[in-house]
PDB file of C-alpha atoms and ligand atoms in Angstrom:
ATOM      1  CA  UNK A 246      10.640   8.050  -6.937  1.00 66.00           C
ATOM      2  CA  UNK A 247      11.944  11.290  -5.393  1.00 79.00           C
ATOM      3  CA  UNK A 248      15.566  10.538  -4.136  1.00 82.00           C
ATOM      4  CA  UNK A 249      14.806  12.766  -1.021  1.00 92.00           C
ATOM      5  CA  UNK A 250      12.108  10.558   0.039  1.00 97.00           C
ATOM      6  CA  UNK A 251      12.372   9.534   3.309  1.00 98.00           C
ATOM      7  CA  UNK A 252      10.762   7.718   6.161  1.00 98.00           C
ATOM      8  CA  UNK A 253      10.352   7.482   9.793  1.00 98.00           C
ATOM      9  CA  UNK A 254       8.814   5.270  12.254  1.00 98.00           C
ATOM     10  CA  UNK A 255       6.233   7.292  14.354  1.00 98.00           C
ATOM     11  CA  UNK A 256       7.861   7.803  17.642  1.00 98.00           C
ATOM     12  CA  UNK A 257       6.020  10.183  20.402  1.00 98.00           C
ATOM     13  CA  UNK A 258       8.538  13.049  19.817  1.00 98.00           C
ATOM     14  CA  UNK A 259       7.181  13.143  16.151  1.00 98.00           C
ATOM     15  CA  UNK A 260       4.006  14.293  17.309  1.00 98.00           C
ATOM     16  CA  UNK A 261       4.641  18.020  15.988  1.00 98.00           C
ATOM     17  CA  UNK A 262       5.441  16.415  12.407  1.00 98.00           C
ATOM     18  CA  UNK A 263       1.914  14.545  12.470  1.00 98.00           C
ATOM     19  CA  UNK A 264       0.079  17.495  13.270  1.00 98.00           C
ATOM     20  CA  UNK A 265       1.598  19.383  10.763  1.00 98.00           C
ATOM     21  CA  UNK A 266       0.641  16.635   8.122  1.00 98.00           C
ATOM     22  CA  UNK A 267      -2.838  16.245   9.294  1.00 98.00           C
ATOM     23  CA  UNK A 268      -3.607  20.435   8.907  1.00 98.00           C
ATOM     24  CA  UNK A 269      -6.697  21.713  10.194  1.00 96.00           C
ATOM     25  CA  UNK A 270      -8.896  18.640   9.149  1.00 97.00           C
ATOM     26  CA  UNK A 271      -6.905  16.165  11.474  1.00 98.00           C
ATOM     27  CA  UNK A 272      -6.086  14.259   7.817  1.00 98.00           C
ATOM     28  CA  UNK A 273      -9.323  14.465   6.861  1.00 97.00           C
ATOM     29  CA  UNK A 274     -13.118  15.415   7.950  1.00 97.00           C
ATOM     30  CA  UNK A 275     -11.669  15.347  11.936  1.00 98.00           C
ATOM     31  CA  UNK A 276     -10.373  11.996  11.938  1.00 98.00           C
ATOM     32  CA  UNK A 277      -6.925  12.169  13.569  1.00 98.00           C
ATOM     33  CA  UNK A 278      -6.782   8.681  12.299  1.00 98.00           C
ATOM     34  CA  UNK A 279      -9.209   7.394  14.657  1.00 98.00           C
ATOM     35  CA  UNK A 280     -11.892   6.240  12.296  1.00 98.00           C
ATOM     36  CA  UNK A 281     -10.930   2.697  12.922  1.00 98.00           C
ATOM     37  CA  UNK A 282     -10.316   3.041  16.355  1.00 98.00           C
ATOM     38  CA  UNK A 283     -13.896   3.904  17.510  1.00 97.00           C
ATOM     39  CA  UNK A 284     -15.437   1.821  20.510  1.00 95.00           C
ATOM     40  CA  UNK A 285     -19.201  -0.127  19.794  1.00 95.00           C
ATOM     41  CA  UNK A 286     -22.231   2.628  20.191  1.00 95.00           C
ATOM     42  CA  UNK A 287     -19.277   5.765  20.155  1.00 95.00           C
ATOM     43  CA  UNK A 288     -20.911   8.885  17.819  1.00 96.00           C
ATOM     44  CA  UNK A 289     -18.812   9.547  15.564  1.00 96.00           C
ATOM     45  CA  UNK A 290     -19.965  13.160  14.947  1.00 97.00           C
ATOM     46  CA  UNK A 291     -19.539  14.226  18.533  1.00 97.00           C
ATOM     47  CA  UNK A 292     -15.516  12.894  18.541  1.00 98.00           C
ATOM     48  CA  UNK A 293     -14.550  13.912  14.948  1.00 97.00           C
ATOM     49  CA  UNK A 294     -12.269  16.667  15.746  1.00 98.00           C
ATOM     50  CA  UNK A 295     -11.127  18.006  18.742  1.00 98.00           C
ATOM     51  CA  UNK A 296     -11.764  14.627  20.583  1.00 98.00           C
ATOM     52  CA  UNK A 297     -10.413  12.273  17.952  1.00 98.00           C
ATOM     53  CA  UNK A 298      -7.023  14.876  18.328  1.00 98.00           C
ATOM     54  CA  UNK A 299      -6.945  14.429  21.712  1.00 98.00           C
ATOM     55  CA  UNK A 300      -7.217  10.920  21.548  1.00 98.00           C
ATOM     56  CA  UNK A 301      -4.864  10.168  19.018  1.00 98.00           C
ATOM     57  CA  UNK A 302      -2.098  12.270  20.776  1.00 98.00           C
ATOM     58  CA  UNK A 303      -2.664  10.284  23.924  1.00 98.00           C
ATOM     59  CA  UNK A 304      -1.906   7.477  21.918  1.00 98.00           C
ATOM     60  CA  UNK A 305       0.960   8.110  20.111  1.00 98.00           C
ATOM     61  CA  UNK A 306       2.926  10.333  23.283  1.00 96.00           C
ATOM     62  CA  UNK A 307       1.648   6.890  25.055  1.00 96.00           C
ATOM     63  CA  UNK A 308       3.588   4.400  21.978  1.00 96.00           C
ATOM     64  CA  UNK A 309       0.117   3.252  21.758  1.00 97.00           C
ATOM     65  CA  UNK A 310      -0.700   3.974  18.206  1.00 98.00           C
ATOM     66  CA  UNK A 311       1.854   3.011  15.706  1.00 98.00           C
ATOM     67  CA  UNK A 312       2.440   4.120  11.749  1.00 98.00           C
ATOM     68  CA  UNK A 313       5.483   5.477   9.425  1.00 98.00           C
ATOM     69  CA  UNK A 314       5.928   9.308   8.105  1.00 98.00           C
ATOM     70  CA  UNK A 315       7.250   9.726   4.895  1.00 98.00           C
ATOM     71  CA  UNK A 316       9.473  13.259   4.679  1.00 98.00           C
ATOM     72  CA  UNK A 317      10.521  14.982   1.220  1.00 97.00           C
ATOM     73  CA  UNK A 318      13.207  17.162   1.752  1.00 95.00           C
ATOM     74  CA  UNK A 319      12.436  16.887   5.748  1.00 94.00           C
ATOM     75  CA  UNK A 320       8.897  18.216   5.069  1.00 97.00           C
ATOM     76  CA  UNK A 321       6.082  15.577   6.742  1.00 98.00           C
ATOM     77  CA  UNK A 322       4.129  14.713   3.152  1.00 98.00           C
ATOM     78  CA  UNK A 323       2.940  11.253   4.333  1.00 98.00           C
ATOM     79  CA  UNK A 324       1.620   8.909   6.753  1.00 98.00           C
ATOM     80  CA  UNK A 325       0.782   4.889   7.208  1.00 98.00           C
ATOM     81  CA  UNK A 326      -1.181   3.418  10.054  1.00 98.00           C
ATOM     82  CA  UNK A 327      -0.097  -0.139  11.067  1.00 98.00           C
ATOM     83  CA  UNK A 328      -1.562  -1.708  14.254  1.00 98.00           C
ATOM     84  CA  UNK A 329      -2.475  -4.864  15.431  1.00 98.00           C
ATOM     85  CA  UNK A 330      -5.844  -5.748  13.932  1.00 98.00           C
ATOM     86  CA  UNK A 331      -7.402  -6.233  17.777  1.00 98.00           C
ATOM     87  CA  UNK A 332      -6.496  -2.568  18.687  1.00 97.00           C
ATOM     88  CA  UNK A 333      -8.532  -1.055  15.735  1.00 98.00           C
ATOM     89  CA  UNK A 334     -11.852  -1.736  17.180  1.00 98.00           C
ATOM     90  CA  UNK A 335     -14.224  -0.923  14.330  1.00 98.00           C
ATOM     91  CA  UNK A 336     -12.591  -2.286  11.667  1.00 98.00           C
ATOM     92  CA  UNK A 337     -11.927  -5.490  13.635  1.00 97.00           C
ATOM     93  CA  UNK A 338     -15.745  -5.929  14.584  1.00 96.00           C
ATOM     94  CA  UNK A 339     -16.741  -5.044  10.389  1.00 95.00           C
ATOM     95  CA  UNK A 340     -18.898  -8.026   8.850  1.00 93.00           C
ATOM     96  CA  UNK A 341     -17.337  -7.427   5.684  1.00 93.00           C
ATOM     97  CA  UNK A 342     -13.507  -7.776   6.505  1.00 95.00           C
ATOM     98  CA  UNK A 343     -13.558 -10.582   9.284  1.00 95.00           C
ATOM     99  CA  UNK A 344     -11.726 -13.456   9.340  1.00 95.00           C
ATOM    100  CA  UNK A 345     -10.856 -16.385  11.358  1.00 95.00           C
ATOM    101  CA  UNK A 346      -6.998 -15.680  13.052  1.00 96.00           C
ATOM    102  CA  UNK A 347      -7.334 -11.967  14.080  1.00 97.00           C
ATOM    103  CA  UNK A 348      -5.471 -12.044  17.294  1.00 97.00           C
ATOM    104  CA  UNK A 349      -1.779 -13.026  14.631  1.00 96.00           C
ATOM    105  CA  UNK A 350      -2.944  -9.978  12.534  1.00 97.00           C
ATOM    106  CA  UNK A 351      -1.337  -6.405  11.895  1.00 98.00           C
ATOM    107  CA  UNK A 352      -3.220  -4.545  10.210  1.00 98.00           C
ATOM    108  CA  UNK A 353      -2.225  -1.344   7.301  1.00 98.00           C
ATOM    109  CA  UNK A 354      -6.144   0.430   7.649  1.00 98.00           C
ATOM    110  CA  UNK A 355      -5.108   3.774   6.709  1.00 98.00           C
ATOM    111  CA  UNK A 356      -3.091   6.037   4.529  1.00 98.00           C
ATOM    112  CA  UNK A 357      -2.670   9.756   4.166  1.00 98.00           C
ATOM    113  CA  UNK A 358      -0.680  11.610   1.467  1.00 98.00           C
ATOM    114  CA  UNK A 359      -0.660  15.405   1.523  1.00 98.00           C
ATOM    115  CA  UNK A 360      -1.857  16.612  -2.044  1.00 97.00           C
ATOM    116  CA  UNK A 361       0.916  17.843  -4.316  1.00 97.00           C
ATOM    117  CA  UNK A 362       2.729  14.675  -3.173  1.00 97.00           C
ATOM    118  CA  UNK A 363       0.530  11.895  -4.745  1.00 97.00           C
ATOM    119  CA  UNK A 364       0.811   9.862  -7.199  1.00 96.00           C
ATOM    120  CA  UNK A 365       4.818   9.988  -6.730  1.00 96.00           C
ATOM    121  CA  UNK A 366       5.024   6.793  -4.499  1.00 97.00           C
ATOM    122  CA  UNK A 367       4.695   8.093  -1.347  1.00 98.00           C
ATOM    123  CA  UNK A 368       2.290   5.458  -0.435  1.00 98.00           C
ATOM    124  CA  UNK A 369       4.129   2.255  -1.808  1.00 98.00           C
ATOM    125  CA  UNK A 370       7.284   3.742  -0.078  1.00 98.00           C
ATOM    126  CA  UNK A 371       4.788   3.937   3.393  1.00 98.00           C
ATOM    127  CA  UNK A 372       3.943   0.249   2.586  1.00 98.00           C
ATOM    128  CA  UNK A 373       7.182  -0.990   2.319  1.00 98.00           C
ATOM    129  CA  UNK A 374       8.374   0.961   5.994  1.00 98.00           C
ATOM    130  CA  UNK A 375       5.044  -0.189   7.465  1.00 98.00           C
ATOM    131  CA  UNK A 376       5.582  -3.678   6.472  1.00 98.00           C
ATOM    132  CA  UNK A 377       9.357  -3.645   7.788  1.00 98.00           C
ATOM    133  CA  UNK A 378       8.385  -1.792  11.421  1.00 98.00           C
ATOM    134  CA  UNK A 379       5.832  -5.032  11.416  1.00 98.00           C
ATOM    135  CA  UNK A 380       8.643  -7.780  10.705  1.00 97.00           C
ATOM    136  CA  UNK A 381      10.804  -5.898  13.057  1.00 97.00           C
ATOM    137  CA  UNK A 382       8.015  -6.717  15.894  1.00 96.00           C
ATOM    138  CA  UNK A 383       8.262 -10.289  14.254  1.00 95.00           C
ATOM    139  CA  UNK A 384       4.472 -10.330  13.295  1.00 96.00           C
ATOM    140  CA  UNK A 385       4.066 -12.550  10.347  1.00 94.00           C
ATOM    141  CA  UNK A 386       0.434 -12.206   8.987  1.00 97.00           C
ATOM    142  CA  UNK A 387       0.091  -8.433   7.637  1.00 98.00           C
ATOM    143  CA  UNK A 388      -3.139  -7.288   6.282  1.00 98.00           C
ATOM    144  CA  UNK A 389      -4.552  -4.426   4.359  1.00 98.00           C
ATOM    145  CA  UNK A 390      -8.447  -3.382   3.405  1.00 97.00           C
ATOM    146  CA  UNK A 391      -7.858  -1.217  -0.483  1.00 96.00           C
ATOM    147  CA  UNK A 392     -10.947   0.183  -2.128  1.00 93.00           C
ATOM    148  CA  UNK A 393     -12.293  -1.436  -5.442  1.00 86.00           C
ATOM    149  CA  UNK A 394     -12.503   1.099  -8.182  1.00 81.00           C
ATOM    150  CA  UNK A 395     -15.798   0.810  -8.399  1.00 76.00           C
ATOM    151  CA  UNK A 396     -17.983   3.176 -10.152  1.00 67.00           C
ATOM    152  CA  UNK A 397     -14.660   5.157  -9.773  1.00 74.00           C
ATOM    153  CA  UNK A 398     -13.164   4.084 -13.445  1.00 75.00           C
ATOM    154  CA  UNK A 399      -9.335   4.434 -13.214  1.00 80.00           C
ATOM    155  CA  UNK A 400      -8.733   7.062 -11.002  1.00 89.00           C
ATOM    156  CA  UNK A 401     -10.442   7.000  -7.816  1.00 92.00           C
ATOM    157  CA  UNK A 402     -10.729  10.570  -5.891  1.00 92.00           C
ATOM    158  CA  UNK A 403      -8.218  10.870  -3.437  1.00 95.00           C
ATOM    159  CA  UNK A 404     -10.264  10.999  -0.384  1.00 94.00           C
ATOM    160  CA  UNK A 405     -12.244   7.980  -1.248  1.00 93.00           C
ATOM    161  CA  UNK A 406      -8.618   5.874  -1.468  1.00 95.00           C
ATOM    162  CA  UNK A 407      -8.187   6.645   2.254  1.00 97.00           C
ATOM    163  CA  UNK A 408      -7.355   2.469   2.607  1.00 98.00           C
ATOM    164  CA  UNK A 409      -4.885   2.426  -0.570  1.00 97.00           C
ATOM    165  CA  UNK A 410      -5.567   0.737  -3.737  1.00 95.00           C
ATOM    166  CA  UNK A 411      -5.116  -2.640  -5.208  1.00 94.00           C
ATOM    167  CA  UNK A 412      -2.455  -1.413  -7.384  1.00 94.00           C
ATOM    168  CA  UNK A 413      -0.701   0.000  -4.284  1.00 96.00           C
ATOM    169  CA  UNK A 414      -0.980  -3.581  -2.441  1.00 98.00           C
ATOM    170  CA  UNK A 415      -0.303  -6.112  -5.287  1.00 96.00           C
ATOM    171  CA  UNK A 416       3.237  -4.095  -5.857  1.00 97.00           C
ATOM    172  CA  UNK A 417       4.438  -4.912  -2.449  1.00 97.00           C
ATOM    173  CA  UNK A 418       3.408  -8.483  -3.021  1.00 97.00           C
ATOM    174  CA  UNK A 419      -0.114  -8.375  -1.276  1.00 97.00           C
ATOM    175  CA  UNK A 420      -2.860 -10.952  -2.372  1.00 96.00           C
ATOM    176  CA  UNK A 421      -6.669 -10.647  -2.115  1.00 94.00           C
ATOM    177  CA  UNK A 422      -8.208 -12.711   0.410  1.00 94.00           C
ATOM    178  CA  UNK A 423     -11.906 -13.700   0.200  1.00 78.00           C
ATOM    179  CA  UNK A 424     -12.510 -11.626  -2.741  1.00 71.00           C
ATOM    180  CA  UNK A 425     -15.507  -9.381  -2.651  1.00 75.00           C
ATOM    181  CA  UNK A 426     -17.088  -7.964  -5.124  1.00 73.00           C
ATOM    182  CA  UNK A 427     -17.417  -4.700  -4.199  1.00 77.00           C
ATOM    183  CA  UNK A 428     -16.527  -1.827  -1.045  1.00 83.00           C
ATOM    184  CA  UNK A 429     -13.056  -2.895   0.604  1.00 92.00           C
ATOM    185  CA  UNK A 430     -10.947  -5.176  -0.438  1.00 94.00           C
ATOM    186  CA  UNK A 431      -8.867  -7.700   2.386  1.00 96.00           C
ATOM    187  CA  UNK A 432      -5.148  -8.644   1.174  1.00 97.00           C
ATOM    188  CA  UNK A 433      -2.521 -10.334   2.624  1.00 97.00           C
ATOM    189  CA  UNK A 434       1.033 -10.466   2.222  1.00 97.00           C
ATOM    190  CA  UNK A 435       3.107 -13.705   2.104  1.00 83.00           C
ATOM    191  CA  UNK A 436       4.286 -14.579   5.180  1.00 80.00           C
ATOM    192  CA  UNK A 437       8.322 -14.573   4.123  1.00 63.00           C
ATOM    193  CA  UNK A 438       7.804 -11.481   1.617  1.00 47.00           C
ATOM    194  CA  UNK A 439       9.106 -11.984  -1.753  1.00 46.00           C
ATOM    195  CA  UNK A 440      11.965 -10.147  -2.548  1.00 49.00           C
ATOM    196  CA  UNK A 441      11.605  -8.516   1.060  1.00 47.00           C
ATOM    197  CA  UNK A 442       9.138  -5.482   1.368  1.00 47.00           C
ATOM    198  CA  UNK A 443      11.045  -2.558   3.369  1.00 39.00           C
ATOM    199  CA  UNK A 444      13.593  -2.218   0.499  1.00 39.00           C
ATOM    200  CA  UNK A 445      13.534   1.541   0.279  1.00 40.00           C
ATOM    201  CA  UNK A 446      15.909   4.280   2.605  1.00 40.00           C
ATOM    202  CA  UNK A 447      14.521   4.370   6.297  1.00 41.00           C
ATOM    203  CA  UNK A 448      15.631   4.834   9.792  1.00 39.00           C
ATOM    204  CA  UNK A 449      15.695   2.683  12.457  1.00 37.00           C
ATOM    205  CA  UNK A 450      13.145   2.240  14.685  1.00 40.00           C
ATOM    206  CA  UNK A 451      12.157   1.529  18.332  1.00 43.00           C
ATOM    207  CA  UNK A 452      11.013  -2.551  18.547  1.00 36.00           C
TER     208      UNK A 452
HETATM  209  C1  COA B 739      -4.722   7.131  -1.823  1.00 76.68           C
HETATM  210  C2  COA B 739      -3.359   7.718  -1.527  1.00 76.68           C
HETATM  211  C3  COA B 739      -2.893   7.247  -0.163  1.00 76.68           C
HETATM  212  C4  COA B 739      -2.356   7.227  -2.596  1.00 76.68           C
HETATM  213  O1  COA B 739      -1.078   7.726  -2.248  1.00 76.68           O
HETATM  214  P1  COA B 739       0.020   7.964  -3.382  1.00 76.68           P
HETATM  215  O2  COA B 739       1.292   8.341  -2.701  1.00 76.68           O
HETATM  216  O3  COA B 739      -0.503   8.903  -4.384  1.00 76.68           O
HETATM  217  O4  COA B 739       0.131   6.503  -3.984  1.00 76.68           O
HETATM  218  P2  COA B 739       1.292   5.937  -4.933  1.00 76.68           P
HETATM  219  O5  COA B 739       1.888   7.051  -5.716  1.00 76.68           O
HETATM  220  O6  COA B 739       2.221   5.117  -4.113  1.00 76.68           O
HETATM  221  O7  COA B 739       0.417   5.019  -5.904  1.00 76.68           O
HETATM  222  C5  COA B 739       0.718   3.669  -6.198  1.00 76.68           C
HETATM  223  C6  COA B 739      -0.305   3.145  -7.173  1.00 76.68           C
HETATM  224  O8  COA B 739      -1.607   3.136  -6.576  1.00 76.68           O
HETATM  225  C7  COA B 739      -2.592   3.478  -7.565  1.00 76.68           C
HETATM  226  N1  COA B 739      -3.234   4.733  -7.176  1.00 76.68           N
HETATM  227  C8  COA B 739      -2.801   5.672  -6.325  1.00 76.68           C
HETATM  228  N2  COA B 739      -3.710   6.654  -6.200  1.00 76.68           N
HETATM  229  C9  COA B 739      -4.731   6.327  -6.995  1.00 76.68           C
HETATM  230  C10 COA B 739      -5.974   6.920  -7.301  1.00 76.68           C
HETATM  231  N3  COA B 739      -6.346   8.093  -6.736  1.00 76.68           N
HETATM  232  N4  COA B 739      -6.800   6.296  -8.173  1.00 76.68           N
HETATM  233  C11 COA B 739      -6.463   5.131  -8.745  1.00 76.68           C
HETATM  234  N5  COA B 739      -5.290   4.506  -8.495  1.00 76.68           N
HETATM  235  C12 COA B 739      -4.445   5.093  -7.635  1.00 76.68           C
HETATM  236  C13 COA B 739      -1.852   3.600  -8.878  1.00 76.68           C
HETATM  237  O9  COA B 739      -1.824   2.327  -9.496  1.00 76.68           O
HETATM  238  C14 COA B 739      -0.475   4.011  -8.405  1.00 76.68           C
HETATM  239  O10 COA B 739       0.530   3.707  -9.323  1.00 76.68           O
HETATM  240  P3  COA B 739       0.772   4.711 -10.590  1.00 76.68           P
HETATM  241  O11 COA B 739       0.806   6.106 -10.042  1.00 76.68           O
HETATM  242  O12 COA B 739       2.098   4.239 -11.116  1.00 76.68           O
HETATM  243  O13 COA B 739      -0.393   4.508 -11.504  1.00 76.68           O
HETATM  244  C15 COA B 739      -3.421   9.274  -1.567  1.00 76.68           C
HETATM  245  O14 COA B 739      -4.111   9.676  -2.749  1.00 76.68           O
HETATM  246  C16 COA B 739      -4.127   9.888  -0.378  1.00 76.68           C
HETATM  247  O15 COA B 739      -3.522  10.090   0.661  1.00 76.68           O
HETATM  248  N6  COA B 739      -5.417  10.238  -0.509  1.00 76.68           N
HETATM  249  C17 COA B 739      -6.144  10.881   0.592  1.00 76.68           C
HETATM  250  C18 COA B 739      -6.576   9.824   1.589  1.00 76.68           C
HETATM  251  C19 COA B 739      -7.170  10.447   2.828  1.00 76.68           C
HETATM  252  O16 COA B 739      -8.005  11.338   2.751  1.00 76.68           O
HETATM  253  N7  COA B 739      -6.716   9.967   4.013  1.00 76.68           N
HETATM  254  C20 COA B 739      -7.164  10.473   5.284  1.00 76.68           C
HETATM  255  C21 COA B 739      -8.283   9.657   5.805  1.00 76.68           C
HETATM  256  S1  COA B 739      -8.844  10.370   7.319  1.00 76.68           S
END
C-alpha cells in the first residue's frame, strides 16, 4: 500500500478532480459513471459522452450522486461509486441482480482506477472509504455486483473489471449472495462489519 494514499468523499467542489480522473473518455467509452444510472427505453449511444458529462455534473454540484476519490501524492488516481440501490435505475431494474429488500440497499456498482495505479490497492482502499461514507449515513445492508473471471483465467482486463472483483470484495468481508454461475456477481457485507471496513487514512465527510 502506498503510504501517500489518500481518500476523499466526493463533495461538489471536487468536481475539477473527477474530471481530471475520468480524461477524455469520461472513465471510460463516455460513461461519466452513468451506465447504471440510465432511465427504461434511454439510448445509450446518443448520451454516452457529452450528455452522460452533463448529467453526472448536475448530479454531483447537486450532492446527488455520491462516491470516494482516492489521491496519491494529491493526484486524483481513483474513484468508487456508492448510491442507494433505488437511484441507480438500470442496475436496480437488472433480472440478474434483483433481490427482495432494495429500498435498505446501498449499492458499490462501479469502480475506476487510472492505469499506472492498479493493482496497488487503490480499489480495496475505495472499498473500505465507500463502505465507511455508507455507515456514516447509517445504512446497514451494502451491496456490490464483481465480475466472475470467466473465460478471463486469472487476470481479467482492466476494463472488463469495471464492477471490482471477488478478490477485491471477499477482503473487505463481502459474501456472495445468490450465487450465479456466471456474468456479475451480488455480495453483501455483514451488517456490523468484521473488524470494521473504513480502516485506512481518510477525511471526513459531509453526512
Ligand atoms: C478493476 C479495478 C477497479 C481494480 O482496481 P485496483 O486498484 O487495481 O484493485 P486492487 O489493487 O485493490 O486489487 C485487489 C485485488 O483484486 C483482484 N484484482 C484486481 N484487478 C484484477 C484484475 N484485473 N484481474 C484479476 N484480479 C484482479 C486481485 O485479487 C487484487 O489483489 P492482488 O493485486 O493482491 O492480486 C481497476 O483495474 C480498474 O479501474 N479498471 C478499469 C475499470 C473501468 O474501466 N472503469 C470505468 C467504467 S466506465
Amino acid at each position: 500500500m502506498d503510504p501517500t494514499l489518500t481518500t476523499r468523499e466526493l463533495t461538489a467542489d471536487l468536481w475539477p478532480d473527477l474530471e481530471v480522473l475520468f480524461g477524455g473518455n469520461g472513465a471510460c467509452g463516455g460513461c461519466w459513471c452513468m451506465f447504471w444510472r440510465q432511465e427504461r427505453g434511454e439510448d445509450w449511444s446518443e448520451t454516452k459522452g457529452a450528455v452522460n458529462r452533463r448529467r453526472f455534473r448536475a448530479l454531483v454540484e447537486g450532492g446527488r450522486a455520491h462516491g470516494v476519490l482516492a489521491y496519491v501524492d494529491g493526484v486524483p488516481v481513483g474513484w468508487a461509486a456508492f448510491d442507494r440501490r433505488r437511484e441507480l435505475a438500470k442496475l436496480d431494474r437488472a433480472p440478474t441482480l434483483a433481490c427482495d429488500d432494495a429500498d435498505r440497499v446501498w449499492s458499490l456498482p462501479c469502480f475506476f482506477v487510472k492505469a499506472g495505479y492498479r493493482r496497488r490497492g487503490v480499489a480495496s482502499a475505495l472499498i473500505a472509504a465507500a463502505v465507511a461514507a455508507v455507515r456514516r449515513r447509517r445504512g446497514t445492508v451494502i451491496e456490490a455486483y464483481p465480475v466472475r473471471p470467466g473465460n478471463f483465467g486469472k487476470s481479467i482486463p482492466a476494463a472488463f473489471a469495471w464492477t471490482g472483483t471477488i478478490p477485491m470484495f471477499e477482503a473487505a468481508g463481502f459474501q456472495p449472495v445468490g450465487e450465479r454461475g456466471r456474468g456479475k456477481q451480488r455480495m453483501r457485507l455483514a451488517e456490523k462489519a468484521p473488524g470494521g471496513a473504513g480502516r485506512r487514512k481518510q477525511d471526513s465527510a459531509p453526512a
